[in-house]
Amino acid sequence: MQFMTKGRAMGNLDDKQQAITQDMMIPELLRAAPELRPVLDRYGLHGCGGEFGPMESLEFFARAHDVPLHDLLAELNDALQKGTESEGVQAPSDSIADSIYQPFFKAGIAVVLTLGAAWGAYLLLRIGILKSFTAVGLNEVNAHGHAQIFGWVGLFVMGFAYQAFPRFKHTSLAHPRLALATLWLMLSGIVLRSGSQAFLETNAYLIPVGIFGSILEIAAIGTFVWVIWRTLRGSGKSLAFYDYYILSALGWFVAQAAYEAAYFVATSYAPSRDALLTIVSTWQAPLRDLQIHGFAMLMILGVSQRIFHNFYGLPAPNPRRSLVVLALLNMTVIGEAVGFVLMRRIGHAWVGLWYGSVIVMAVSLAYLVLGWRLHTRSEESDRSLKFLRMAYVWLFISMAMMVCLPVYQFGLLKLWAPQSHAAEIGFSHAYYGAIRHAITVGFISLMIVGVAAKVVPTLKGIDVRSLTGLWMPFILLNLGCALRVSFQTLTDFHEMAFPAAGISGLLEVTALAIWGTHLWRIMNGRVSERSEASTRLPLLPGAAIVGENRVGDVLEAYPHVLPVFLEHGFTPLANPVLRKTLAKHVTINSAARKLDVNPEHLLKALNSARSGAGAALVSDSVLSEVHSA
């Protein structure tokens, strides 16, 4: 399709900026003028949404990719005015980096539905039936936890980072083949490590297999961090305030991997059960702090500050506030880990360091996140936003539970369950585990589900608004998490709470299975765009009217062709209200099919009237009606 972009076509405009506007959808623009693709590719479009890009407006693209809208529109209109012939423009070639997120996301889904959440749900069901947390072995539980951190969280972080971070900086991924190789290193390490650890209770000879798996994981994570760093450095752009959250998270990712490997060796070769219990009671909680608060939480906070404003139009974060909070959060992660170890190794006097870090962490998070005003109306509300908002509710629930730990341990337990094991030993494993679950499933998993539900369709060129709202996974995940957190806590008071806690995992796994299957089908191309928007073309000045143009666009540009529509049976257009509403959302081809009109004859008549041949036939009353509408 040819467009007149020079001479009369552009001369008819009072301002050439009017040719391409912020409301135009990217697929519509690129179908009409594919020669404009290189302009958008410079700002990160390449590899996003296929040949015609994602189903989003130029205004959203500019905000999401952090490009000044005025500059983007100026570049596009300048390229349009130069009139590059569309036949000479080739579709962008595929590369590994264009869809590198897909194998990582698929691997993450596979892990969470096997060694991760599915295995954890099985263990929890056993605990619920037998009404005892000691009904499952330590290595079984830790194998599940390891798969969740490295497989569920780690693989999704890696896939998202490889795909999104280069585009955030308007650059290309450094060493894409090496990046892809980290998937197989990581996945092999997870299978060897978690798979062998799950059976260590009866097969000690599997210990070297688990150690080898840990080495592969460390190699994968180290390489991943190096590739991301090279990508950021190679972009030539300065680091934004949220980038420092991401870099901090990457540092904790490496640190926790080394810590996890050492912890595995120490627990596997413990000389006695007493020695094993000492190691676990001293070193496991700090490990989880590094993994959950250091790696996962800081990564999510960094990405959130990039997407909440740019993707959803929520208030922009305050950079100075953000950096101050980042410094405090890094210190509190160190403080809670070191404080716990010193408390266990030296004495309870060091509990103040741990609890003080908890208080500062909770206050810092409130100071940071409340400033984002997540409750305000979003400019781009979609199915993902409810997951992201609810995730932060669970983050605050977990923080509140941590702050209230002394009240629970030395108040509620002493008052209502003085004979319980938790009251006797001065520590509630049930309550502490509930805190962990609130942040791992309630916060981290809901964020993964929400972000992936937005990113995957967008990268495949599918309008998210045409897809299911994912309400069932949303309800099941939150219900399962609520049951687990509340009823696991109640097991300190009565064993009848065990069955309700036990079935919570089944709800969560079902939610993840529904969501995972949905995303897998999208990535495999089995879910396509159902919206008519994917077949529309904008009506650029001077261009011939075609069947993919909207009826409303044609009438707005050429109001004198209204009688042509009426003569061909488009009688609803005689109503000014319908011209303003219905005509704005239907193409000529679609309307012609519904009215059983020959589209070729209609288009010939419209183009004849557009050029002026039929303008004399238009009555003054009709033109007056059109302009008044």
XYZ file of C-alpha atoms in Angstrom:
629
model
C 0.000 0.000 0.000
C 1.452 3.316 -1.094
C 1.131 6.593 0.811
C 1.675 10.080 -0.561
C 4.081 11.556 1.940
C 5.400 14.437 -0.153
C 3.921 17.273 -2.133
C 0.165 17.697 -1.917
C -0.366 15.059 0.781
C 1.853 16.770 3.303
C 1.034 20.233 2.047
C -2.602 19.778 2.991
C -1.612 19.719 6.668
C -1.398 22.907 8.669
C 1.124 21.105 10.853
C 2.872 17.924 9.736
C 2.763 16.744 13.356
C -0.890 15.927 12.693
C 0.017 13.096 10.301
C 1.040 10.696 13.074
C -0.496 11.280 16.475
C 0.000 9.843 19.938
C -3.273 7.867 19.780
C -2.229 5.723 16.812
C -1.733 2.039 17.569
C 1.669 0.642 16.639
C 0.374 -2.308 14.536
C -1.896 0.031 12.594
C 0.955 2.443 11.931
C 3.440 -0.237 10.844
C 0.926 -1.937 8.556
C 0.297 1.388 6.894
C 3.896 2.639 6.897
C 6.406 -0.162 7.582
C 9.258 2.195 6.696
C 8.795 3.748 10.141
C 9.870 0.553 11.908
C 13.562 1.582 12.354
C 12.528 4.634 14.360
C 10.652 2.529 16.896
C 13.357 -0.154 16.894
C 15.878 2.422 18.105
C 13.824 2.814 21.252
C 13.414 -0.862 22.042
C 10.611 -2.131 19.821
C 12.816 -4.719 18.095
C 11.699 -8.205 19.056
C 8.523 -6.979 20.709
C 5.182 -8.006 19.241
C 6.421 -9.589 16.027
C 6.395 -7.920 12.619
C 3.893 -5.216 13.515
C 4.760 -4.655 17.153
C 2.625 -4.821 20.298
C -0.986 -3.704 20.474
C -0.285 -0.397 22.190
C -0.499 3.274 21.299
C 2.462 5.483 20.503
C 1.747 7.420 23.688
C 2.002 4.233 25.776
C 5.118 3.106 23.897
C 6.836 6.418 24.608
C 6.002 6.243 28.306
C 6.841 2.545 28.664
C 10.197 2.967 26.908
C 10.982 6.261 28.623
C 11.091 8.292 25.395
C 9.878 11.924 25.219
C 6.596 11.685 23.302
C 7.159 14.922 21.407
C 10.555 13.724 20.171
C 9.182 10.328 19.119
C 6.315 11.833 17.132
C 8.682 14.335 15.516
C 11.018 11.545 14.384
C 8.154 9.451 13.031
C 6.630 12.337 11.106
C 10.034 13.318 9.761
C 10.611 9.751 8.536
C 7.135 9.731 6.991
C 7.805 13.017 5.195
C 11.021 11.665 3.692
C 8.874 9.067 1.965
C 10.926 5.870 2.151
C 9.276 3.372 -0.174
C 7.537 0.675 1.877
C 8.423 -2.036 -0.657
C 12.088 -1.595 0.171
C 11.622 -2.122 3.871
C 12.255 -5.632 5.053
C 10.682 -7.183 8.119
C 13.093 -7.272 11.067
C 15.157 -10.444 11.218
C 14.752 -12.765 14.180
C 17.514 -13.136 16.721
C 18.031 -15.111 19.909
C 17.540 -12.009 22.031
C 14.127 -11.217 20.511
C 12.331 -14.007 22.362
C 14.897 -15.140 24.913
C 12.366 -14.783 27.718
C 10.270 -17.689 26.393
C 12.496 -20.674 27.293
C 13.204 -19.147 30.720
C 9.520 -18.561 31.433
C 8.600 -22.042 30.221
C 11.328 -23.584 32.361
C 10.087 -21.560 35.350
C 6.538 -22.821 34.818
C 7.789 -26.401 34.496
C 9.826 -26.134 37.718
C 7.035 -24.572 39.785
C 4.574 -27.251 38.672
C 6.981 -30.085 39.560
C 9.878 -29.601 41.997
C 8.579 -26.260 43.259
C 5.004 -25.477 44.264
C 3.599 -28.881 43.289
C 6.156 -30.705 45.458
C 5.529 -28.226 48.261
C 1.756 -28.792 48.032
C 2.337 -32.545 48.330
C 4.489 -32.060 51.422
C 1.947 -29.687 52.945
C -0.846 -32.153 52.306
C 1.101 -34.783 54.216
C 1.584 -32.332 57.071
C -2.142 -31.555 57.090
C -3.173 -35.190 57.136
C -0.681 -36.238 59.821
C -1.142 -32.969 61.738
C 2.556 -32.429 62.330
C 5.252 -30.297 60.710
C 7.754 -33.081 61.439
C 5.805 -35.434 59.163
C 8.146 -34.501 56.311
C 11.942 -34.533 56.249
C 14.192 -31.478 56.345
C 15.779 -32.295 53.002
C 12.371 -32.688 51.355
C 11.335 -29.235 52.552
C 14.629 -27.626 51.540
C 14.511 -29.252 48.109
C 11.152 -27.555 47.568
C 12.464 -24.223 48.865
C 15.537 -24.420 46.659
C 13.452 -25.107 43.536
C 11.208 -22.163 44.350
C 14.047 -19.660 44.794
C 16.305 -20.811 41.955
C 13.702 -22.213 39.563
C 10.534 -20.219 40.092
C 12.004 -16.837 41.052
C 15.476 -17.186 39.519
C 14.418 -18.335 36.057
C 11.694 -15.706 35.737
C 14.061 -12.956 36.867
C 16.670 -14.086 34.350
C 14.205 -14.319 31.462
C 12.639 -10.944 32.237
C 16.020 -9.275 32.703
C 17.417 -10.581 29.420
C 14.314 -9.431 27.546
C 13.402 -6.159 29.253
C 16.561 -4.560 30.634
C 18.182 -3.958 27.217
C 14.972 -2.334 26.007
C 14.787 -0.165 29.105
C 18.146 1.250 27.960
C 17.387 1.298 24.203
C 20.169 -1.154 23.479
C 20.721 -4.816 22.557
C 21.436 -7.745 24.841
C 25.145 -8.431 25.143
C 26.257 -11.986 24.289
C 22.789 -13.474 23.604
C 24.122 -16.993 22.957
C 25.943 -16.999 26.268
C 22.770 -15.695 27.909
C 20.789 -18.587 26.486
C 23.421 -21.034 27.731
C 22.775 -19.864 31.298
C 19.289 -21.370 31.041
C 20.643 -24.870 30.579
C 23.262 -24.395 33.283
C 20.642 -23.143 35.723
C 17.995 -25.707 34.856
C 20.475 -28.591 35.030
C 21.705 -27.338 38.391
C 18.170 -27.080 39.788
C 17.230 -30.588 38.672
C 20.435 -32.096 40.077
C 20.384 -30.108 43.305
C 16.693 -30.234 44.265
C 16.130 -33.650 42.724
C 18.969 -35.235 44.678
C 18.247 -33.373 47.925
C 14.676 -34.631 48.006
C 15.994 -38.189 48.437
C 19.021 -37.574 50.649
C 17.271 -39.032 53.690
C 17.737 -42.528 52.264
C 20.447 -42.052 49.615
C 23.517 -40.241 50.960
C 25.494 -41.099 47.813
C 23.484 -38.384 46.032
C 25.334 -35.639 47.932
C 28.033 -35.167 45.218
C 25.257 -34.867 42.637
C 23.705 -32.043 44.643
C 27.085 -30.317 45.033
C 27.679 -30.492 41.290
C 24.210 -29.002 40.746
C 25.101 -26.094 43.047
C 28.291 -25.446 41.057
C 26.266 -25.265 37.839
C 23.849 -22.813 39.458
C 26.645 -20.547 40.664
C 28.172 -20.573 37.167
C 24.801 -19.724 35.609
C 24.079 -16.880 38.037
C 27.572 -15.422 37.766
C 27.373 -15.438 33.967
C 23.884 -13.941 34.033
C 25.000 -11.047 36.215
C 28.025 -10.426 33.985
C 25.869 -10.358 30.814
C 23.398 -7.921 32.351
C 26.223 -5.688 33.553
C 27.833 -5.701 30.097
C 24.444 -4.852 28.590
C 23.889 -1.899 30.913
C 27.429 -0.611 30.425
C 27.208 -1.050 26.661
C 24.050 1.047 26.400
C 25.983 4.246 27.020
C 23.157 5.506 29.242
C 23.566 6.546 32.835
C 22.016 4.416 35.558
C 18.595 5.462 36.838
C 17.752 5.342 40.550
C 15.811 2.090 40.182
C 18.799 0.468 38.460
C 20.619 0.508 41.785
C 17.893 -1.700 43.263
C 18.428 -4.126 40.401
C 22.207 -4.105 40.833
C 21.832 -4.660 44.582
C 19.499 -7.572 43.921
C 21.990 -9.080 41.473
C 24.704 -8.855 44.143
C 22.461 -10.671 46.634
C 21.619 -13.241 43.935
C 25.284 -14.186 43.674
C 25.840 -14.073 47.449
C 22.872 -16.308 48.246
C 23.952 -18.851 45.623
C 27.365 -19.250 47.270
C 25.760 -19.301 50.732
C 23.215 -21.923 49.621
C 25.954 -24.199 48.256
C 27.987 -23.962 51.479
C 24.862 -24.565 53.562
C 24.013 -27.658 51.520
C 27.486 -29.107 52.046
C 27.402 -28.338 55.779
C 23.995 -29.929 56.359
C 24.719 -32.924 54.133
C 27.945 -33.803 55.974
C 26.774 -32.938 59.502
C 28.384 -35.572 61.822
C 25.272 -36.005 63.988
C 21.637 -35.037 64.229
C 22.421 -32.545 67.008
C 25.053 -30.928 64.803
C 22.565 -30.832 61.922
C 19.915 -29.126 64.060
C 22.478 -26.572 65.244
C 23.446 -25.723 61.674
C 19.822 -25.441 60.561
C 18.683 -23.369 63.536
C 21.600 -20.949 63.115
C 22.159 -20.590 59.383
C 18.909 -21.333 57.507
C 16.942 -18.234 58.540
C 19.708 -15.803 57.435
C 19.921 -17.652 54.117
C 16.208 -17.099 53.521
C 16.617 -13.427 54.450
C 19.273 -12.986 51.772
C 17.164 -14.823 49.203
C 13.797 -13.243 49.949
C 14.600 -9.737 51.204
C 17.949 -9.249 49.495
C 17.478 -10.818 46.077
C 13.753 -11.164 45.328
C 12.344 -8.153 47.176
C 14.950 -5.656 45.956
C 14.590 -6.889 42.371
C 10.818 -6.492 42.523
C 11.086 -3.043 44.099
C 13.459 -1.922 41.346
C 11.292 -3.225 38.509
C 8.148 -1.857 40.183
C 9.574 1.655 40.168
C 10.228 1.279 36.455
C 6.832 -0.143 35.430
C 4.184 1.314 37.744
C 4.721 4.815 36.403
C 5.800 3.992 32.857
C 3.345 1.143 32.177
C 0.341 2.180 34.245
C 0.658 5.948 34.495
C 0.758 5.967 38.293
C 2.636 8.786 40.085
C 6.380 8.826 39.439
C 8.598 7.663 42.344
C 10.821 10.152 44.141
C 14.454 9.311 43.200
C 16.016 10.760 46.366
C 13.548 8.939 48.623
C 14.149 5.765 46.648
C 17.936 5.834 47.048
C 17.734 6.574 50.767
C 15.393 3.623 51.248
C 17.667 1.379 49.165
C 20.601 2.101 51.468
C 18.440 1.336 54.502
C 17.094 -1.895 53.001
C 20.560 -3.206 52.177
C 21.686 -2.450 55.712
C 18.632 -4.140 57.215
C 19.172 -7.300 55.167
C 22.692 -7.475 56.575
C 21.428 -6.567 60.032
C 18.739 -9.221 60.237
C 21.092 -11.930 58.909
C 24.033 -11.025 61.146
C 21.784 -10.341 64.131
C 20.163 -13.763 63.896
C 23.507 -15.580 63.677
C 24.970 -13.634 66.619
C 21.824 -14.267 68.638
C 22.195 -17.993 68.063
C 25.985 -18.135 68.477
C 26.616 -15.643 71.285
C 23.399 -14.876 73.115
C 19.933 -13.371 73.040
C 21.328 -9.920 73.707
C 21.873 -9.667 69.937
C 18.159 -10.081 69.238
C 17.999 -6.281 69.293
C 20.068 -6.081 66.109
C 17.726 -8.489 64.349
C 14.514 -6.880 65.579
C 15.810 -3.358 65.011
C 16.575 -4.304 61.404
C 13.043 -5.658 61.026
C 11.542 -2.407 62.302
C 13.683 -0.244 60.022
C 12.907 -2.487 57.038
C 9.143 -2.279 57.624
C 9.180 1.508 58.086
C 11.441 2.013 55.053
C 9.170 -0.077 52.828
C 6.110 1.839 53.981
C 7.894 5.141 53.335
C 8.862 4.003 49.837
C 5.781 2.153 48.587
C 3.113 4.437 50.039
C 4.734 7.244 48.071
C 3.857 5.435 44.849
C 0.113 5.779 45.606
C -0.754 2.409 44.103
C -4.408 2.878 45.016
C -4.839 5.812 42.609
C -6.614 5.360 39.303
C -4.390 3.912 36.591
C -4.244 5.307 33.073
C -3.629 1.818 31.668
C -5.589 -0.521 33.934
C -5.528 -4.146 32.792
C -5.765 -7.675 34.150
C -2.251 -7.591 35.623
C -2.675 -4.575 37.857
C -4.834 -6.387 40.417
C -2.051 -8.955 40.917
C 0.572 -6.263 41.401
C -1.480 -4.211 43.824
C -2.459 -7.260 45.876
C 1.177 -8.359 45.974
C 2.070 -5.228 47.913
C -0.792 -5.856 50.324
C 0.822 -9.212 51.119
C 4.232 -7.572 51.465
C 2.855 -5.312 54.174
C 1.075 -8.244 55.825
C 4.378 -10.115 56.045
C 6.143 -7.031 57.411
C 3.403 -6.461 59.998
C 3.644 -10.095 61.101
C 7.411 -9.765 61.524
C 7.027 -6.607 63.587
C 4.396 -8.358 65.747
C 6.528 -11.477 66.296
C 7.454 -10.596 69.926
C 3.816 -9.820 70.731
C 2.752 -13.149 69.297
C 5.574 -15.188 70.813
C 5.579 -13.731 74.314
C 2.011 -12.477 74.490
C -0.591 -14.457 72.590
C 1.138 -17.832 72.914
C 1.783 -17.431 76.637
C -1.811 -16.324 77.179
C -3.774 -18.723 74.945
C -1.438 -21.704 74.378
C 0.980 -21.860 77.338
C 1.438 -25.621 76.980
C 2.275 -25.551 73.275
C 5.705 -26.571 72.028
C 6.211 -23.081 70.534
C 5.582 -21.451 73.920
C 7.953 -23.859 75.645
C 10.912 -23.318 73.321
C 10.255 -19.593 72.867
C 9.946 -19.765 69.084
C 6.988 -20.540 66.794
C 7.993 -22.343 63.611
C 4.369 -22.143 62.451
C 4.151 -18.356 62.783
C 7.603 -17.787 61.284
C 6.723 -20.076 58.366
C 3.467 -18.165 57.841
C 5.462 -14.923 57.559
C 7.682 -16.509 54.918
C 4.673 -17.773 52.980
C 2.987 -14.362 52.992
C 5.979 -12.812 51.240
C 7.015 -15.713 48.984
C 3.571 -16.568 47.599
C 1.586 -13.454 48.478
C 4.189 -10.943 47.329
C 6.774 -12.605 45.090
C 4.564 -15.122 43.271
C 1.726 -12.654 42.690
C 4.251 -10.213 41.197
C 5.657 -12.892 38.879
C 2.179 -13.943 37.771
C 1.036 -10.356 37.212
C 4.108 -9.124 35.346
C 4.287 -12.228 33.137
C 0.555 -11.984 32.334
C 1.213 -8.526 30.904
C 4.613 -9.046 29.306
C 3.987 -12.306 27.419
C 0.920 -11.198 25.385
C 2.532 -7.826 24.702
C 5.695 -9.432 23.351
C 3.550 -11.715 21.174
C 1.625 -8.778 19.723
C -1.664 -9.634 21.424
C -3.921 -7.004 22.944
C -4.093 -7.934 26.642
C -7.606 -6.490 26.804
C -8.847 -9.220 24.446
C -7.724 -12.003 26.814
C -9.266 -13.553 29.888
C -8.999 -11.509 33.074
C -7.310 -14.384 34.966
C -9.710 -13.948 37.854
C -9.650 -17.630 38.778
C -5.862 -17.754 39.353
C -6.103 -14.446 41.210
C -8.800 -15.699 43.570
C -7.234 -19.125 44.114
C -3.761 -17.747 44.807
C -5.014 -15.237 47.334
C -7.400 -17.705 48.944
C -4.689 -20.361 49.198
C -2.223 -17.889 50.654
C -4.766 -16.598 53.163
C -5.639 -20.136 54.286
C -1.986 -21.080 54.633
C -0.944 -17.987 56.574
C -3.919 -17.973 58.941
C -4.392 -21.681 59.587
C -0.682 -22.444 59.822
C -0.509 -19.835 62.567
C -3.552 -21.403 64.255
C -1.798 -24.788 64.455
C -0.010 -23.364 67.503
C -3.363 -23.333 69.260
C -5.237 -26.363 67.911
C -4.363 -29.304 65.683
C -7.704 -28.993 63.862
C -6.140 -26.134 61.889
C -3.737 -28.528 60.129
C -6.170 -29.869 57.469
C -7.169 -26.355 56.304
C -3.511 -25.374 56.053
C -2.810 -28.644 54.243
C -5.251 -28.056 51.386
C -4.091 -24.469 50.792
C -1.226 -25.663 48.621
C -3.630 -27.424 46.240
C -5.439 -24.129 45.627
C -2.188 -22.334 44.886
C -0.901 -25.031 42.536
C -4.223 -25.073 40.679
C -3.976 -21.303 40.215
C -0.430 -21.557 38.893
C -1.406 -24.407 36.566
C -4.246 -22.375 35.029
C -2.035 -19.329 34.638
C 0.949 -21.331 33.377
C -1.103 -23.187 30.764
C -2.569 -19.898 29.559
C 0.856 -18.283 29.130
C 2.361 -21.417 27.564
C -0.374 -21.409 24.896
C 0.279 -17.733 24.165
C 4.021 -18.340 23.812
C 3.306 -21.272 21.465
C 1.047 -19.112 19.282
C -2.143 -20.958 20.204
C -3.849 -17.832 21.507
C -4.239 -15.148 18.876
C -5.549 -11.611 18.768
C -9.327 -11.644 18.616
C -9.769 -7.909 18.494
C -10.610 -6.227 15.222
C -7.997 -3.625 16.137
C -5.318 -5.913 14.726
C -6.769 -5.451 11.184
C -7.212 -1.684 11.247
C -5.088 0.841 9.386
C -4.840 4.554 10.123
C -5.981 6.927 7.392
C -2.864 8.937 6.640
C -3.279 12.213 4.734
C -3.405 11.829 0.954
C -3.699 8.042 1.071
C -6.409 6.148 -0.732
C -9.265 4.860 1.409
C -8.959 1.101 1.971
C -11.133 -1.505 3.633
C -8.981 -1.604 6.767
C -9.649 2.078 7.536
C -12.179 2.951 10.225
C -15.454 4.414 9.042
C -15.129 7.165 11.644
C -11.637 8.116 10.459
C -12.871 8.437 6.873
C -15.802 10.644 7.879
C -13.596 12.817 10.045
C -11.082 13.366 7.238
C -13.659 13.608 4.403
C -17.078 14.569 5.816
C -18.471 15.125 2.319
C -18.415 11.346 1.597
C -21.241 10.691 4.085
C -23.871 10.432 1.289
C -21.804 7.678 -0.335
C -22.049 5.618 2.836
C -25.795 6.319 3.091
C -26.405 5.351 -0.540
C -24.684 1.997 0.080
C -26.901 1.093 3.008
C -24.973 2.616 5.936
C -28.214 4.218 7.160
C -27.166 4.182 10.868
C -24.604 6.864 9.982
C -27.461 9.311 9.471
C -27.580 9.432 13.260
C -24.939 11.887 14.546
C -24.540 9.914 17.782
C -23.695 6.697 15.931
C -21.212 8.573 13.753
C -19.417 9.643 16.924
C -19.481 6.250 18.616
C -19.973 3.141 16.497
C -18.181 4.478 13.434
C -15.040 5.108 15.485
C -14.570 1.396 16.187
C -15.539 -0.432 12.974
C -13.615 -0.838 9.720
C -15.121 -0.419 6.283
C -14.617 -4.099 5.486
C -16.262 -5.212 8.717
C -19.245 -2.914 8.241
C -19.613 -3.945 4.602
C -19.733 -7.629 5.563
C -22.423 -7.005 8.166
C -24.551 -4.971 5.706
C -23.901 -7.333 2.754
C -22.368 -4.524 0.698
C -19.785 -5.068 -2.048
C -16.644 -3.496 -0.499
C -14.954 -2.935 -3.879
C -17.840 -0.860 -5.205
C -18.041 1.076 -1.949
C -14.310 1.851 -1.883
C -14.351 2.966 -5.511
C -17.201 5.363 -4.786
C -15.566 6.650 -1.608
C -12.255 7.373 -3.314
C -14.051 9.063 -6.175
C -15.917 11.295 -3.716
C -12.737 11.867 -1.686
C -10.877 13.273 -4.681
C -13.643 15.768 -5.311
C -15.476 14.088 -8.169
C -18.541 13.500 -6.056
C -18.325 16.465 -3.752
C -20.747 18.542 -5.830
C -23.484 15.992 -5.194
C -23.425 16.690 -1.460
C -26.224 18.921 -0.237
C -25.558 21.835 2.078
C -27.910 20.346 4.679
C -25.932 17.116 4.872
C -22.623 18.951 5.265
C -24.149 21.158 7.914
C -25.372 18.110 9.811
C -21.950 16.469 9.634
C -20.093 19.522 10.910
C -22.591 20.155 13.709
C -22.218 16.562 14.903
